[in-house]
Amino acid sequence: MNILILGDVYGRPGRTILKEQLPQLIAAHAIDFTIINGENASGGNGLSTKNAKELLNLPIDAITMGNHVWQQKELLETIADFPQIIRPLNYPEPCPGKGYAVFNCQLKNGSHKKICVANLSGQVFMPNLDCPFNRIAPLREALKEAADLIIIDFHAEATSEKIAFGYFLDGWATAVYGTHTHVQTADERILAGGTAYITDIGMTGPLDGVIGVERQIIIDTMLTKRPSRFVTATGKVQINGIILAIDEIENKVTKITRLYQTY
Ligand SMILES: [Fe+2]
Ligand SMILES: [Fe+2]
């Protein structure tokens, strides 16, 4: 079976390119399950209820989030209506929504796989959430029991923290992949214990901005050191992500392939 995972969907350009290209991508790569990161889907800032519905009308099975999760404040109220949306697990409790969910995925041969999708945030150069290492550790046994496959979106800035998290979960998670930087890394591999790993899968959105924002706004901010209102970049777009090929008997990744397409 194949799982498609796409990096941070950024604003209208990200949503539009998904509408145009996702069905073809799924068909071309025989995808059984699709996960996207949606933390920037509404103008770069969070995920509105309207945009969540719009994205979930596409063949998307799960949406993970990140530090922008509550920027569209309505999601605090509506996240409970969306079983597909997963926010970082390591927010202090009580917190609306959930940090992981187990999905029942029907394969082409009619059999089913239980896929646990979890989202955690890093602590280095990130909001001061609970420790992701200590938050996931006590769940290991229960999640292994509950799911055939465990897929972790580690939303973090520092490459060191991300690599350490990959090693920490090696042999337990099916895959640990990074999001948040919006820049894809070329270090995809299968770790010694069998966990597929990549530091960052990149962004789905504007190609020629600065991680999604109109480039001149960011250049001016760098020059003047003054804050400014961010506007989503226009022009060419990209789809970034990974495809995991999974052995259905062993429940292990046999191949992790980067997807980096421009339009
Ligand atoms: Fe992001
Ligand atoms: Fe982020």
Coordinates of C-alpha atoms and ligand atoms in Angstrom, one line a residue:
M1 CA 0.0 0.0 0.0
N2 CA 1.0 3.6 -0.5
I3 CA 0.6 6.6 1.7
L4 CA 0.9 10.2 0.4
I5 CA 1.9 12.9 2.8
L6 CA 2.0 16.6 1.7
G7 CA 3.8 19.4 3.5
D8 CA 2.2 22.6 4.9
V9 CA -0.5 23.7 2.5
Y10 CA -0.1 27.4 2.2
G11 CA -3.0 29.8 1.5
R12 CA -5.2 29.9 -1.6
P13 CA -2.3 28.8 -4.0
G14 CA -1.8 25.7 -1.9
R15 CA -5.5 24.8 -1.8
T16 CA -6.0 25.5 -5.5
I17 CA -3.1 23.3 -6.7
L18 CA -4.4 20.5 -4.5
K19 CA -7.8 20.8 -6.1
E20 CA -6.2 20.6 -9.5
Q21 CA -3.5 18.0 -8.9
L22 CA -4.4 15.8 -6.0
P23 CA -6.8 13.3 -7.8
Q24 CA -4.1 12.7 -10.5
L25 CA -1.3 12.3 -7.9
I26 CA -3.4 9.7 -6.1
A27 CA -4.2 7.8 -9.2
A28 CA -0.6 8.0 -10.6
H29 CA 1.0 6.6 -7.4
A30 CA -1.8 4.2 -6.4
I31 CA -2.3 6.0 -3.1
D32 CA -4.4 4.4 -0.4
F33 CA -4.3 7.1 2.3
T34 CA -3.5 10.8 2.1
I35 CA -2.3 13.1 4.9
I36 CA -1.7 16.9 4.6
N37 CA -0.4 19.5 7.0
G38 CA -3.1 22.2 7.1
E39 CA -1.7 24.8 9.6
N40 CA -1.2 27.5 6.9
A41 CA -4.1 26.7 4.6
S42 CA -6.1 29.9 5.4
G43 CA -4.0 32.9 4.2
G44 CA -0.9 31.3 5.7
N45 CA -2.5 31.5 9.2
G46 CA -4.3 28.5 10.6
L47 CA -7.2 26.7 9.1
S48 CA -10.7 28.1 8.9
T49 CA -13.8 25.9 9.2
K50 CA -14.7 26.8 5.6
N51 CA -11.2 25.9 4.3
A52 CA -11.2 22.7 6.4
K53 CA -14.5 21.6 4.7
E54 CA -13.1 22.6 1.3
L55 CA -10.0 20.5 1.8
L56 CA -11.9 17.5 3.2
N57 CA -14.0 17.5 0.1
L58 CA -10.8 16.4 -1.7
P59 CA -9.5 12.9 -1.3
I60 CA -7.7 13.8 2.0
D61 CA -8.0 11.4 4.9
A62 CA -6.2 13.3 7.7
I63 CA -5.0 16.9 8.3
T64 CA -2.2 17.5 10.8
M65 CA -1.5 21.0 12.2
G66 CA 1.3 22.9 14.0
N67 CA 2.1 26.1 15.8
H68 CA -0.5 28.0 13.7
V69 CA -3.3 25.7 14.7
W70 CA -5.4 28.3 16.7
Q71 CA -4.8 31.3 14.5
Q72 CA -8.2 31.0 13.0
K73 CA -9.9 31.1 16.4
E74 CA -13.1 29.5 15.3
L75 CA -11.2 26.2 15.0
L76 CA -11.1 26.1 18.9
E77 CA -14.9 25.6 18.7
T78 CA -15.2 23.6 15.5
I79 CA -12.2 21.2 15.7
A80 CA -14.4 18.7 17.6
D81 CA -16.6 18.4 14.4
F82 CA -13.6 17.2 12.3
P83 CA -12.4 13.7 13.2
Q84 CA -9.8 14.1 10.5
I85 CA -8.0 17.1 12.1
I86 CA -5.1 16.4 14.4
R87 CA -3.4 19.2 16.4
P88 CA -0.1 18.9 18.3
L89 CA -0.4 16.3 21.1
N90 CA 1.8 18.3 23.5
Y91 CA -0.4 21.3 24.1
P92 CA -1.2 21.4 27.9
E93 CA -4.5 19.7 28.8
P94 CA -7.3 20.5 28.7
C95 CA -7.1 21.5 25.0
P96 CA -9.7 21.2 22.2
G97 CA -9.2 18.6 19.6
K98 CA -6.8 15.6 19.7
G99 CA -3.2 14.9 19.2
Y100 CA -3.6 11.6 17.4
A101 CA -6.4 9.5 15.8
V102 CA -6.6 6.0 14.4
F103 CA -8.1 5.8 10.9
N104 CA -9.6 2.7 9.3
C105 CA -8.1 2.6 5.8
Q106 CA -9.7 0.2 3.2
L107 CA -7.1 -1.1 0.8
K108 CA -7.7 -2.0 -2.9
N109 CA -7.9 -5.7 -2.1
G110 CA -10.7 -5.1 0.4
S111 CA -8.6 -5.6 3.5
H112 CA -8.2 -2.9 6.2
K113 CA -5.3 -1.2 7.9
K114 CA -5.6 0.8 11.1
I115 CA -3.4 3.9 10.7
C116 CA -2.6 6.0 13.7
V117 CA -1.7 9.6 12.7
A118 CA -0.1 11.7 15.4
N119 CA 1.1 15.3 15.5
L120 CA 3.7 16.7 17.9
S121 CA 5.4 20.1 18.1
G122 CA 9.1 20.6 18.8
Q123 CA 10.4 22.8 21.6
V124 CA 13.4 24.5 20.0
F125 CA 12.5 27.9 18.5
M126 CA 8.8 26.9 18.9
P127 CA 6.0 27.7 21.3
N128 CA 6.7 26.5 24.9
L129 CA 4.6 23.3 24.8
D130 CA 5.1 20.1 26.8
C131 CA 8.1 18.0 26.0
P132 CA 7.2 15.9 22.8
F133 CA 9.6 13.1 23.9
N134 CA 8.0 12.7 27.3
R135 CA 4.4 13.1 25.9
I136 CA 4.7 10.4 23.3
A137 CA 6.7 7.8 25.4
P138 CA 3.8 6.7 27.7
L139 CA 1.5 6.1 24.7
R140 CA 3.8 3.8 22.8
E141 CA 2.3 0.5 24.0
A142 CA -1.3 1.6 23.6
L143 CA -0.8 3.0 20.1
K144 CA 1.1 -0.1 19.0
E145 CA -1.9 -2.1 20.2
A146 CA -4.5 0.1 18.5
A147 CA -2.9 0.5 15.1
D148 CA -1.1 -1.4 12.3
L149 CA 0.8 1.7 11.2
I150 CA 1.9 4.7 13.2
I151 CA 2.7 7.9 11.3
I152 CA 4.1 10.9 13.1
D153 CA 4.2 14.5 11.9
F154 CA 6.9 16.2 14.0
H155 CA 6.3 19.9 13.5
A156 CA 9.6 21.5 14.5
E157 CA 12.2 24.0 13.5
A158 CA 15.6 22.6 14.6
T159 CA 17.0 19.8 12.4
S160 CA 18.8 18.4 15.5
E161 CA 15.6 18.0 17.5
K162 CA 13.9 16.4 14.5
I163 CA 16.6 13.9 13.8
A164 CA 16.7 13.0 17.6
F165 CA 13.0 12.5 17.6
G166 CA 13.3 10.2 14.5
Y167 CA 15.9 8.1 16.3
F168 CA 13.8 8.2 19.6
L169 CA 10.9 6.6 17.8
D170 CA 12.9 4.3 15.5
G171 CA 11.5 0.8 15.5
W172 CA 8.2 1.9 17.0
A173 CA 6.8 4.4 14.5
T174 CA 6.2 3.4 10.9
A175 CA 7.3 6.9 9.8
V176 CA 8.5 10.1 11.4
Y177 CA 8.5 13.1 9.1
G178 CA 9.1 16.8 9.8
T179 CA 7.0 19.8 8.8
H180 CA 7.1 23.5 9.7
T181 CA 10.2 24.9 7.9
H182 CA 8.4 24.8 4.5
V183 CA 11.7 23.7 2.9
Q184 CA 12.2 20.1 1.9
T185 CA 15.3 18.3 3.0
A186 CA 17.1 15.5 1.0
D187 CA 17.8 13.2 4.0
E188 CA 14.9 10.7 3.5
R189 CA 15.9 7.2 4.6
I190 CA 14.8 4.1 6.5
L191 CA 16.5 4.1 9.9
A192 CA 18.1 1.0 11.4
G193 CA 15.0 -0.1 13.3
G194 CA 12.8 0.2 10.2
T195 CA 11.2 3.7 10.7
A196 CA 11.1 5.9 7.6
Y197 CA 12.4 9.3 8.3
I198 CA 12.8 12.8 6.7
T199 CA 13.7 16.0 8.5
D200 CA 11.2 18.1 6.5
I201 CA 8.8 17.2 3.7
G202 CA 8.5 20.9 2.5
M203 CA 5.5 23.1 1.6
T204 CA 2.5 22.9 -0.8
G205 CA 2.0 26.5 -2.0
P206 CA 3.8 29.5 -3.6
L207 CA 7.2 28.6 -5.0
D208 CA 8.7 32.1 -5.3
G209 CA 7.9 33.7 -2.0
V210 CA 9.7 33.4 1.3
I211 CA 8.2 30.2 2.8
G212 CA 4.8 31.3 1.4
V213 CA 4.9 35.1 1.9
E214 CA 5.4 37.7 -0.9
R215 CA 9.2 38.0 -1.1
Q216 CA 9.5 41.8 -1.0
I217 CA 7.5 42.1 2.3
I218 CA 10.1 39.8 3.9
I219 CA 13.1 41.5 2.3
D220 CA 11.7 44.9 3.6
T221 CA 11.2 43.4 7.0
M222 CA 14.8 42.2 7.0
L223 CA 16.0 45.6 5.9
T224 CA 14.0 47.8 8.2
K225 CA 13.6 45.4 11.2
R226 CA 10.0 46.6 11.4
P227 CA 7.0 44.2 11.5
S228 CA 4.7 44.1 8.5
R229 CA 1.5 42.4 7.4
F230 CA 2.2 39.2 5.5
V231 CA 0.6 38.6 2.1
T232 CA 0.6 35.3 0.3
A233 CA 3.0 35.1 -2.6
T234 CA 1.6 34.7 -6.1
G235 CA 3.0 33.1 -9.3
K236 CA 4.4 29.6 -9.6
V237 CA 3.4 26.9 -7.1
Q238 CA 4.9 23.7 -5.7
I239 CA 3.6 20.4 -4.2
N240 CA 6.1 19.0 -1.7
G241 CA 5.8 15.7 0.2
I242 CA 6.6 12.1 0.4
I243 CA 5.2 8.8 -0.7
L244 CA 5.6 5.8 1.7
A245 CA 5.5 2.3 0.1
I246 CA 4.5 -0.1 2.7
D247 CA 4.8 -3.9 2.9
E248 CA 1.3 -5.0 4.0
I249 CA 2.4 -8.1 5.7
E250 CA 5.3 -6.6 7.7
N251 CA 3.6 -3.2 8.2
K252 CA 6.9 -1.6 7.4
V253 CA 8.0 1.0 4.9
T254 CA 10.0 -0.5 2.0
K255 CA 10.6 2.8 0.3
I256 CA 10.3 6.5 1.1
T257 CA 10.2 8.8 -2.0
R258 CA 10.3 12.6 -2.0
L259 CA 7.8 14.4 -4.1
Y260 CA 8.9 17.9 -5.3
Q261 CA 6.8 19.2 -8.1
T262 CA 6.4 22.7 -9.5
Y263 CA 3.7 24.2 -11.6
Ligands
FE1 FE 3.8 25.8 8.3
FE2 FE 4.6 25.8 11.7

